[in-house]
XYZ file of C-alpha atoms in Angstrom:
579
model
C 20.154 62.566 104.873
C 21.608 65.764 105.793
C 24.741 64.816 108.897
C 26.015 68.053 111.135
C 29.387 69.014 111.412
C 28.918 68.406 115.098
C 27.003 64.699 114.142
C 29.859 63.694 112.301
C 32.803 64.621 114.940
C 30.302 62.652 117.099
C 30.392 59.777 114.476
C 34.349 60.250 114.351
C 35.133 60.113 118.223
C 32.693 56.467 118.227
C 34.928 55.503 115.606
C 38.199 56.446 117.457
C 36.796 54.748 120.832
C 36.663 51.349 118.630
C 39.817 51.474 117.407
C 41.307 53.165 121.177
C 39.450 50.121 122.635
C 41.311 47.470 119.953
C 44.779 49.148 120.657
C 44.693 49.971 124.153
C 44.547 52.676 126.882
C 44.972 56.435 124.904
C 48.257 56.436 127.585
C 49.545 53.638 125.951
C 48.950 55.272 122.628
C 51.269 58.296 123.862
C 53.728 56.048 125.395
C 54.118 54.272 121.806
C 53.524 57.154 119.886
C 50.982 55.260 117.990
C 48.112 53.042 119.293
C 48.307 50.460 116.724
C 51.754 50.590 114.755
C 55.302 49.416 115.886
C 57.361 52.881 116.932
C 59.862 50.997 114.778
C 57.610 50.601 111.630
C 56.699 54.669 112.164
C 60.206 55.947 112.776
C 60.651 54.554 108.636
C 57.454 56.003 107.244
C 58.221 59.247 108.962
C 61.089 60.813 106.559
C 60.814 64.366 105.085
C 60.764 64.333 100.891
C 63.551 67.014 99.775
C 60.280 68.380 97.169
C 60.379 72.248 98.053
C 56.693 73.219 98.699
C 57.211 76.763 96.822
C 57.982 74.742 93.842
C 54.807 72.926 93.694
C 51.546 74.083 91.777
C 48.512 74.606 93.849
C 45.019 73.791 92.831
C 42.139 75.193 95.315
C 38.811 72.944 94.830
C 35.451 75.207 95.557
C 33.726 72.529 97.578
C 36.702 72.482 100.146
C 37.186 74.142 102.977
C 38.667 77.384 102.791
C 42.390 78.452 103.561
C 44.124 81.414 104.115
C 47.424 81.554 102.145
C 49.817 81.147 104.920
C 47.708 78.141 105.797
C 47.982 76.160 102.201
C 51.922 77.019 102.756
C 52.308 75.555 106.385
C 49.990 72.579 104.982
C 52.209 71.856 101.927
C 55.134 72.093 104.432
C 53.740 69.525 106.719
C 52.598 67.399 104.018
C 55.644 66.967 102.249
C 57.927 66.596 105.360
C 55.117 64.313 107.296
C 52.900 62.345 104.810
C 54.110 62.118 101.471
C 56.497 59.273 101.815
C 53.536 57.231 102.492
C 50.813 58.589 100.882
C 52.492 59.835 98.232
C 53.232 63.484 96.575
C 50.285 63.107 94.766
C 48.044 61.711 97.570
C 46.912 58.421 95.460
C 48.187 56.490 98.585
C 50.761 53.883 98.593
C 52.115 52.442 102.020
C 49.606 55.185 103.257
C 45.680 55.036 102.074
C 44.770 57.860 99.415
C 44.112 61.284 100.604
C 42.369 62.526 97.398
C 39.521 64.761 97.563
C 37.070 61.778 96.143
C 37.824 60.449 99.639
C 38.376 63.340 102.166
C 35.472 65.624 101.308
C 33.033 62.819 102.028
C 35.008 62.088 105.301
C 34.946 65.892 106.228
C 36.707 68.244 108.441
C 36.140 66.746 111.479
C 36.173 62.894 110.590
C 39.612 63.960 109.615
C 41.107 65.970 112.383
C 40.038 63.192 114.950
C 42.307 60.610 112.932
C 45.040 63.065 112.037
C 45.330 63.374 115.829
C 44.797 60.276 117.214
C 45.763 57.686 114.189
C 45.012 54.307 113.806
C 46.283 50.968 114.538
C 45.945 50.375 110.324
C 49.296 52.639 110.419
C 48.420 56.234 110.333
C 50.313 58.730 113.105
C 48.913 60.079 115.818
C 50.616 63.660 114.490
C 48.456 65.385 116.965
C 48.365 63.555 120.417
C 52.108 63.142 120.247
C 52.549 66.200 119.559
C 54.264 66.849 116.156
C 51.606 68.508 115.027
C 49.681 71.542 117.166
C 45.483 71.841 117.479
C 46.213 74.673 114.680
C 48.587 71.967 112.469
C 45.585 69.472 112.916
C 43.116 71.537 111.531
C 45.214 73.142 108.689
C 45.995 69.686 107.832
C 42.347 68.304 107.931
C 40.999 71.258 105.486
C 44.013 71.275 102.988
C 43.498 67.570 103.045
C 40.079 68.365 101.184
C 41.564 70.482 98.281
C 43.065 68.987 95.456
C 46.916 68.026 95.951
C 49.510 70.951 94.982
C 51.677 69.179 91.984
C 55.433 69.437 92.431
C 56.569 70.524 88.486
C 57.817 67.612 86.127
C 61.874 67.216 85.555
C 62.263 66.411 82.065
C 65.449 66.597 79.453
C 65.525 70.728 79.366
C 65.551 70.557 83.749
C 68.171 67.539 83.585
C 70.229 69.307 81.040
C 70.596 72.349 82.790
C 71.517 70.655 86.293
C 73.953 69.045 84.362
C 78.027 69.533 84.891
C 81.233 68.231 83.615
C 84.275 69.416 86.609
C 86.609 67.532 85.005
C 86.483 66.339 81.291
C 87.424 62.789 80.593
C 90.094 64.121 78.334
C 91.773 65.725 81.631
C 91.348 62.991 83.804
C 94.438 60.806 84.728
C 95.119 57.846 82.598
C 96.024 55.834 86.103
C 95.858 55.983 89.306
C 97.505 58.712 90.678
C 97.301 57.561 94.897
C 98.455 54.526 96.523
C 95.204 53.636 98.172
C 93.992 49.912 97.971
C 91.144 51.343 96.245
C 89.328 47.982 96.723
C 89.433 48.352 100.437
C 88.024 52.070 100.313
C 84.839 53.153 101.661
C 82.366 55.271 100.863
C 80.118 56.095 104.080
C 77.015 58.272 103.836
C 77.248 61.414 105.970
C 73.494 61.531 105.602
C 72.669 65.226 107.222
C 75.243 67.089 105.587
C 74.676 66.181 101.962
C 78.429 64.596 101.843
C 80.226 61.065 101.774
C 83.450 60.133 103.659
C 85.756 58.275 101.506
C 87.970 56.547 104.174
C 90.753 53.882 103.401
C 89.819 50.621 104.957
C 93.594 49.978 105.614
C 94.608 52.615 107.544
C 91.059 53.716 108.612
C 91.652 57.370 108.136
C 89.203 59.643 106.000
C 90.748 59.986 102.195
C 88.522 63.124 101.295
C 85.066 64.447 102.538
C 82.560 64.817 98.805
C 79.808 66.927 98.333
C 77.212 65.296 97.197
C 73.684 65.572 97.307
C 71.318 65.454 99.963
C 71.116 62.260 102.013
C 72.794 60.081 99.668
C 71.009 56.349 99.311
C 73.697 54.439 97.575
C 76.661 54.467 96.308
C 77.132 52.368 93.508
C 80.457 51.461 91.519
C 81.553 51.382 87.748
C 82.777 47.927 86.431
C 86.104 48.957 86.525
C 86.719 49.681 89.783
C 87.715 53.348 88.973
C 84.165 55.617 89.051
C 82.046 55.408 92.257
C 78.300 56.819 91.326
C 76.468 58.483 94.352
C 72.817 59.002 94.574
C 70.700 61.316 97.405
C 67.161 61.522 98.191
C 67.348 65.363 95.935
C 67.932 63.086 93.041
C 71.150 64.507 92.422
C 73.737 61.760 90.666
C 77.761 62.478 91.473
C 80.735 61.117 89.377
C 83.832 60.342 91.719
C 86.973 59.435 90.045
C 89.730 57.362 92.577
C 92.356 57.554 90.316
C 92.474 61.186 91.234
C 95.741 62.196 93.820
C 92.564 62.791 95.948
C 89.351 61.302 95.138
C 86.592 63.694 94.340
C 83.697 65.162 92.037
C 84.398 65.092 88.081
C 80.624 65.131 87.332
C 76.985 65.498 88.631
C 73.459 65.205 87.478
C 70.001 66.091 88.795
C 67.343 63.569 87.023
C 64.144 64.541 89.331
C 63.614 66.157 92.573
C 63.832 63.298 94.549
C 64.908 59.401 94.058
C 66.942 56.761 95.667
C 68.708 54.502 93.112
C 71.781 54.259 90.676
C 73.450 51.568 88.287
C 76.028 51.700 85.992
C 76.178 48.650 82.759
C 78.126 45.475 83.779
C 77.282 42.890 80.827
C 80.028 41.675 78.695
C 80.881 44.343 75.899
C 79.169 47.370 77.376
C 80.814 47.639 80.854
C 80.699 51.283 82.257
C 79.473 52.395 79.105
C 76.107 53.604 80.745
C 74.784 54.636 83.989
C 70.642 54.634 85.187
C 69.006 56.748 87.757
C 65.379 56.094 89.161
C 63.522 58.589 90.945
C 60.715 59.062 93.074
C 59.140 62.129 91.571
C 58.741 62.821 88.881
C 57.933 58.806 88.329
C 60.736 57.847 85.767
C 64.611 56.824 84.948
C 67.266 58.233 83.307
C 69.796 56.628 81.359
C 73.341 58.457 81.032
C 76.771 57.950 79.594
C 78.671 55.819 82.254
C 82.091 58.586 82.253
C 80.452 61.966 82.259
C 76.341 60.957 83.181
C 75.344 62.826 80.120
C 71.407 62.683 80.034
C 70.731 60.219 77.265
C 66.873 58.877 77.479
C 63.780 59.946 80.076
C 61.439 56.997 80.704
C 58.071 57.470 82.745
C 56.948 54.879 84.866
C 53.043 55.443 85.317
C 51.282 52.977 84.608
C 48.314 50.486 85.550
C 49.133 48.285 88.979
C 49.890 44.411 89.462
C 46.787 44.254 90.960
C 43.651 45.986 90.686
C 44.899 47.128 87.270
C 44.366 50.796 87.675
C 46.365 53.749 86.726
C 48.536 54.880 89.503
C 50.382 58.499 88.280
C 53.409 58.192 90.964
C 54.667 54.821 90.460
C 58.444 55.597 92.232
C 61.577 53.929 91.016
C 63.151 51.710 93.597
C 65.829 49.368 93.465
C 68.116 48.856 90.495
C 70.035 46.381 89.358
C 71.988 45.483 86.430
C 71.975 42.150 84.879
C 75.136 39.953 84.075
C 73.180 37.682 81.764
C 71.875 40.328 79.629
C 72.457 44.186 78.238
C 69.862 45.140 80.835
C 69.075 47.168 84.070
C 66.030 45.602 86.123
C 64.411 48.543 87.480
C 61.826 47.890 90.730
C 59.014 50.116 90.252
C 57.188 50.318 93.475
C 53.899 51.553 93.829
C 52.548 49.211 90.366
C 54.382 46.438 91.733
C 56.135 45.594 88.023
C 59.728 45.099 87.738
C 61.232 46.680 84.670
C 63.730 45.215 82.242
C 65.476 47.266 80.409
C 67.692 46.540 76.964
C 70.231 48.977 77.034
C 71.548 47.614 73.853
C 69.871 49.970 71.582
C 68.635 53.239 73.050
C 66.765 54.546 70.139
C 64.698 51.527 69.708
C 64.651 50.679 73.831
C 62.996 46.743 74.697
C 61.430 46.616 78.177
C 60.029 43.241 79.760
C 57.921 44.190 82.351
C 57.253 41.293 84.911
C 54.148 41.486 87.205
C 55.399 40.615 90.672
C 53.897 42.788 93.544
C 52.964 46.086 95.667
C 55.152 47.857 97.075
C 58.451 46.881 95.237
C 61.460 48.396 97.525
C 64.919 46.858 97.747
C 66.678 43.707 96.698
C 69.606 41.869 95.616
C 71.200 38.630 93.658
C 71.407 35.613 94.725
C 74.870 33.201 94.926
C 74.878 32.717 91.361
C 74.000 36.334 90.477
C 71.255 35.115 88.284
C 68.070 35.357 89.966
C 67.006 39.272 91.438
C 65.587 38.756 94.781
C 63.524 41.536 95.905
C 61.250 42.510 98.713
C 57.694 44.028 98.056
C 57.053 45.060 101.317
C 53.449 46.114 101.912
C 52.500 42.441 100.128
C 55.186 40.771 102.676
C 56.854 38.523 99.820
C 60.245 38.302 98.073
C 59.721 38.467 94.137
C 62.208 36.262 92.395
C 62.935 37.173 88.947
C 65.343 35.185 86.778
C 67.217 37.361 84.513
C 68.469 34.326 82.034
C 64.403 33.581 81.180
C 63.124 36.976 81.736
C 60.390 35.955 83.800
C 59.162 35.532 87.135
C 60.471 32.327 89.161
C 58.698 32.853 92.112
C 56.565 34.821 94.879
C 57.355 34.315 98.167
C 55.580 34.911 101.560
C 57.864 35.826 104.633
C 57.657 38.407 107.638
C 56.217 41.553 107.811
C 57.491 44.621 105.534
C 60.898 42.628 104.929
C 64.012 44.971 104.123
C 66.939 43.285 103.108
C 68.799 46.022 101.996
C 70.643 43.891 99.367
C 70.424 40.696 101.535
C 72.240 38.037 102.565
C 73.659 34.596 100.360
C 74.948 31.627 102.054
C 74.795 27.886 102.609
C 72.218 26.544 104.761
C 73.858 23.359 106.768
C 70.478 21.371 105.807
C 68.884 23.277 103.045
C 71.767 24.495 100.707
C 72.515 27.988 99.443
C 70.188 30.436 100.471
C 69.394 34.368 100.311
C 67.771 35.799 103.811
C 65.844 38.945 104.507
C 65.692 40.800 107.941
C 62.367 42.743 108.808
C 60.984 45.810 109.636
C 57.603 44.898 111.148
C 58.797 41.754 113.082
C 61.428 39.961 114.623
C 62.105 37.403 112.307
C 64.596 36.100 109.565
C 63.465 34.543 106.425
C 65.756 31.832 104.775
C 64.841 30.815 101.612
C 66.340 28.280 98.981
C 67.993 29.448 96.247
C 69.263 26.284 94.653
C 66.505 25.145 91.725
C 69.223 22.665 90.363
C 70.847 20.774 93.487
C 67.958 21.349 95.928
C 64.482 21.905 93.658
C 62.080 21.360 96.451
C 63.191 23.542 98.825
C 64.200 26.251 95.844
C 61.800 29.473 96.198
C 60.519 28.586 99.995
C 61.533 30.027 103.161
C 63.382 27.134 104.226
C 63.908 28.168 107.764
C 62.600 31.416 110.264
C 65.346 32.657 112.810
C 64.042 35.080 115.550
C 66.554 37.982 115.745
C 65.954 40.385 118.289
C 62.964 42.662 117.365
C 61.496 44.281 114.615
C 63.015 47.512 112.764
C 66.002 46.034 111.009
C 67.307 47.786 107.821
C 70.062 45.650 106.815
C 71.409 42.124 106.680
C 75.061 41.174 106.155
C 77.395 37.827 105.479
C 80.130 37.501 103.221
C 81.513 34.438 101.633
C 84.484 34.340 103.868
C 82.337 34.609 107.336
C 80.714 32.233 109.411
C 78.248 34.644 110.727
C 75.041 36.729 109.574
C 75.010 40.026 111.007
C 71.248 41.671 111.906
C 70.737 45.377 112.735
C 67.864 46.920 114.444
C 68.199 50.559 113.992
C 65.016 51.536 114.577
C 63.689 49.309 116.703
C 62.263 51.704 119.965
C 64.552 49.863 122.457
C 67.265 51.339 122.856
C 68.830 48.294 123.645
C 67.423 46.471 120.285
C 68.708 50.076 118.366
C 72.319 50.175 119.720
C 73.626 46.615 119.724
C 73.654 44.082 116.665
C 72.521 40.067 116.304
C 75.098 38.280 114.791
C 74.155 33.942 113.998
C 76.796 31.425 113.814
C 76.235 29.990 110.223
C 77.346 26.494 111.051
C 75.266 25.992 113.828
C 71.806 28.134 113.003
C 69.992 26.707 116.271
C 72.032 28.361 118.566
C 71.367 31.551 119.946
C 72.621 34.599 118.604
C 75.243 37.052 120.279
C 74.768 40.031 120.627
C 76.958 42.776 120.261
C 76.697 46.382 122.156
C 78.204 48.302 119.147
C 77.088 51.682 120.632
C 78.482 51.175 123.809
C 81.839 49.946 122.305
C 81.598 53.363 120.348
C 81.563 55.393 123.246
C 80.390 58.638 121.956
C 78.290 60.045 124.601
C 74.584 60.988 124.163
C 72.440 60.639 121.517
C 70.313 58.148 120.001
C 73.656 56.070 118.717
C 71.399 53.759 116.257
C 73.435 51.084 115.163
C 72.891 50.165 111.473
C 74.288 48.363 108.127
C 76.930 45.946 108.641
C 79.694 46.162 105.924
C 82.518 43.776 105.277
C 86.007 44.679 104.334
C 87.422 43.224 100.916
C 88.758 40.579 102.851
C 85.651 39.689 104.679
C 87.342 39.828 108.135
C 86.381 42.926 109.293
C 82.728 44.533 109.496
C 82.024 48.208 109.881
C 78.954 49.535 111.624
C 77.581 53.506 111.706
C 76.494 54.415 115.428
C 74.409 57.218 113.683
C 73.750 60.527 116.318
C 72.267 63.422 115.671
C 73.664 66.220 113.672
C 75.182 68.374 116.885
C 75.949 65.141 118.513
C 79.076 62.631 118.055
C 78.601 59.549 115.641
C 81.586 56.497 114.791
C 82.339 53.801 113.194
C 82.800 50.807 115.065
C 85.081 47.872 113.098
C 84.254 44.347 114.329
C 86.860 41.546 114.233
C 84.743 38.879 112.169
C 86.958 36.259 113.789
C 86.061 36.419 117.441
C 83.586 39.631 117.649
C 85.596 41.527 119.374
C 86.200 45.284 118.919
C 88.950 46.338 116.226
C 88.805 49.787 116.284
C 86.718 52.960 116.877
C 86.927 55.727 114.096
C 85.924 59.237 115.326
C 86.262 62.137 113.542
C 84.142 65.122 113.981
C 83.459 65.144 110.146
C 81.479 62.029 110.425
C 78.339 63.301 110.851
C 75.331 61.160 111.178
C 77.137 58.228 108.947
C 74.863 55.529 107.853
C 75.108 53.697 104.769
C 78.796 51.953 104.254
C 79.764 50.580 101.040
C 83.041 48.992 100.190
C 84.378 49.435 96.391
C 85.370 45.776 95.958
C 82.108 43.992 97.702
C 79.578 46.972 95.664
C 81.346 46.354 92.802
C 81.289 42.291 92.636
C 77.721 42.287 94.269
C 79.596 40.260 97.258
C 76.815 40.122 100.212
């Protein structure tokens, strides 16, 4: 039967009334931002991708909607800065549902604007009622939504080749350290707006050298040695920082994509810092490099079939890394198949990979006490994936909260239950526990042991060290101000009493701005921890150092180089895997 353009938006608004009725008042909805979805749960889908949308290839599909040409550009430009983190670049869907045309043109133009404007509670934005996106914006959106989806270019080995620099040849670089920094103690703090880290001595707490690096930088990762810190942004561009230089900068740098998150360098016996890995997001694939000058060595894809329904998905992005200490391996999280990747570095030409079915949508993890089993959170599926690097194989699934994100975690001993490796969430307020001890405590190994309530949902990060009594939780973009400036922090010897909390912004005093307060680091000596009170770009951001002892304020670092800091990571903790 033949259904109106008017008969569907009819058939659209009945459907928005349903879901308006299940999620509240439409005022509510505008107070929120969403009517169904946690602000804090939006404020992490909502990142721009740093995919240029002149660079992608645009397909227009006859049965679609027509657009002007200045209309497919402002569509790819809201697209890639709006929706593609969740739907993904090539609309196939992954925290987001697919946008293909196989699905939009039978939902039509105005099925689509409704929900582009209003949302839903399953998780989409209300782009239009909130007003990120205009009436015009809606209805650009809506048709482009219908064509097929402009394809950013692959990145292969001529495109990685030719991003790729030497500074400083290994031949020229000194044969010791030429500064008297504790170089254990140093920090590397992500200056995430202005495509730069801080490298700041955790001693005397002054800034050792501001590095360019590239944009938004996810991690920084160090060699074996102690002596090479690898850098990572979301532009998929890989730096090389030496710290034996007088002053610590760029020898080398790398582009393996056009966008990714992760980086590893080789830590089993016999081939430490011989090799470094990069995963990235698009195109869907790794990179393995020499470890002293990331020299491009082998290209992997990473499309494949998924965990679950077993069908192909073509933008399967690399997540977390990790390399193994009990074999010659990286273990590579590949998110959108839900398979966890390990790869035998031992012999490039003839390259082994286990793959291990775990689940959707791998993200971050990190090793347990023993730095044998990988513990890592698939988010969407709300479990922690255990894999257990000796066997190869997967030791367990477990359920917790929703969307956990344990950054790399947290490892100590429960007074009751043994040692065990926690997770913080995004989508709730809770702390998952769970046993980590298959030897001394077997039944409780692989569980979630015990549930602490922090103090709402939108934490990032979770943080102990094996010197500290407490577990530090961060809630950085929780939509309470409150929740986003200040920090929970549990006394590990006495888990049933209620956390402290800590006003880390306020201590920072830096004026106005939204001050988020997120991931705790610990010093090498595990009695200090550093928090970023992350501003905006034109406004003032700090560090604020914590006395682990009593939780009182150390010290505030200002400097108006530290612009929006976030991610903190200290040479001798990254390097050991201390969290």
């Amino acid at each position: 039967m033949y259904v109106t353009v008017g008969q569907k938006f009819k058939i659209a608004l009945s459907v928005v009334a349903v879901l308006m009725l299940a999620a509240g008042p439409l005022h509510a909805a505008k107070k929120s931002e969403h009517p169904g979805t946690p602000e804090e749960e939006l404020r992490y889908k909502g990142a721009p991708i740093p995919i240029k949308p002149d660079e992608v290839r645009e397909i227009v599909s006859p049965k679609a909607p027509p657009l002007t040409t200045s209309e497919f550009k402002r569509a790819k430009q809201m697209y890639f800065e709006r929706c593609a983190g969740c739907h993904g670049v090539l609309r196939k869907g992954a925290t987001g549902k697919p946008l293909t045309p196989d699905v939009t043109l039978k939902k039509g133009t105005a099925y689509l604007k409704v929900f582009i404007d209003y949302g839903s509670p399953a998780g989409m934005p209300n782009w239009g009622t909130s007003g990120v996106f205009t009436k015009k914006d809606v209805d650009i959106m809506a048709r482009f939504l219908q064509h097929e989806p402009p394809i950013p270019p692959e990145f292969g080995m001529k495109e990685i080749k030719a991003s790729w620099k030497v500074h400083i040849p290994v031949n020229k670089r000194p044969k010791k350290q030429m500064n008297k920094y504790n170089l254990d103690n140093v920090f590397s703090v992500t200056l995430r707006d202005t495509g730069q880290i801080a490298l700041i001595d955790g001693d005397s707490k002054k800034i050792i050298n501001i590095v360019n690096t590239g944009y938004a930088v996810h991690i920084s990762r160090m060699s074996n040695s102690g002596r090479y810190m690898f850098v990572i942004g979301r532009d998929a561009r890989i730096n090389l920082i030496d710290l034996w230089m007088k002053k610590p900068d760029n020898v080398a740098e790398i582009k393996i994509g056009m966008e990714a998150r992760s980086v590893e360098t080789s830590k089993y016996k016999g081939y430490e810092d011989k090799f470094a890995i990069g995963g990235a997001y698009w195109p869907p694939q790794f990179v393995i490099m020499d470890g002293d000058t990331l020299k491009p060595r082998k290209i992997v894809a990473t499309r494949g079939m998924t965990v679950d329904t077993q069908e192909y998905h073509p933008e399967p992005r690399v997540a977390a890394i990790v390399a193994s200490h009990e074999h010659p391996e990286f273990i590579v999280n590949v998110k959108e198949t839900g398979k966890i990747m390990m790869v035998d570095y031992s012999d490039l030409k003839n390259l082994k990979v286990t793959t291990i079915d775990a689940a959707r949508y791998l993200h971050d993890g990190g090793w347990d006490s023993t730095k044998r089993y990988f513990m890592t959170a698939a988010n969407k599926s709300n479990k922690i994936a255990v894999v257990d690097s000796r066997k190869r194989k997967l030791a367990g699934l477990v359920d917790v909260g929703k969307i956990p994100h344990p950054g790399r975690g947290a490892n100590f001993k429960d007074p009751k239950y043994g040692p065990v490796w926690a997770t913080s969430h995004l989508g709730d307020d809770t702390i998952s526990l769970i046993g980590t001890d298959p030897k001394k405590h077997k039944k409780h190994a692989w569980k979630v042991v015990r549930t602490l309530k922090g103090q709402g949902g939108g934490s990032l990060f979770i943080k102990t060290h094996p010197k500290s009594n407490h577990l530090y939780v961060d809630t950085p973009l929780n939509p309470d101000t409150k929740i986003s400036q200040s920090v929970a922090v549990f006394d590990l010897k006495n888990l049933d009493k209620p956390y402290k909390v800590l006003p880390i912004a306020e201590w920072a005093g830096v004026g106005e701005g939204p001050k988020r307060v997120v991931q705790p680091e610990y010093n090498k000596a595990g009695d200090e921890v550093w928090f970023s009170v992350w501003s905006g770009k034109k406004q003032q951001s700090a560090i604020v150092i914590v006395d682990d002892k009593t939780l009182k304020l150390k010290k505030v670092i200002k400097d108006k180089r530290l612009v929006t800091p976030t991610g903190k990571f200290n040479v001798y903790n990254t390097m050991h895997d201390i969290y």
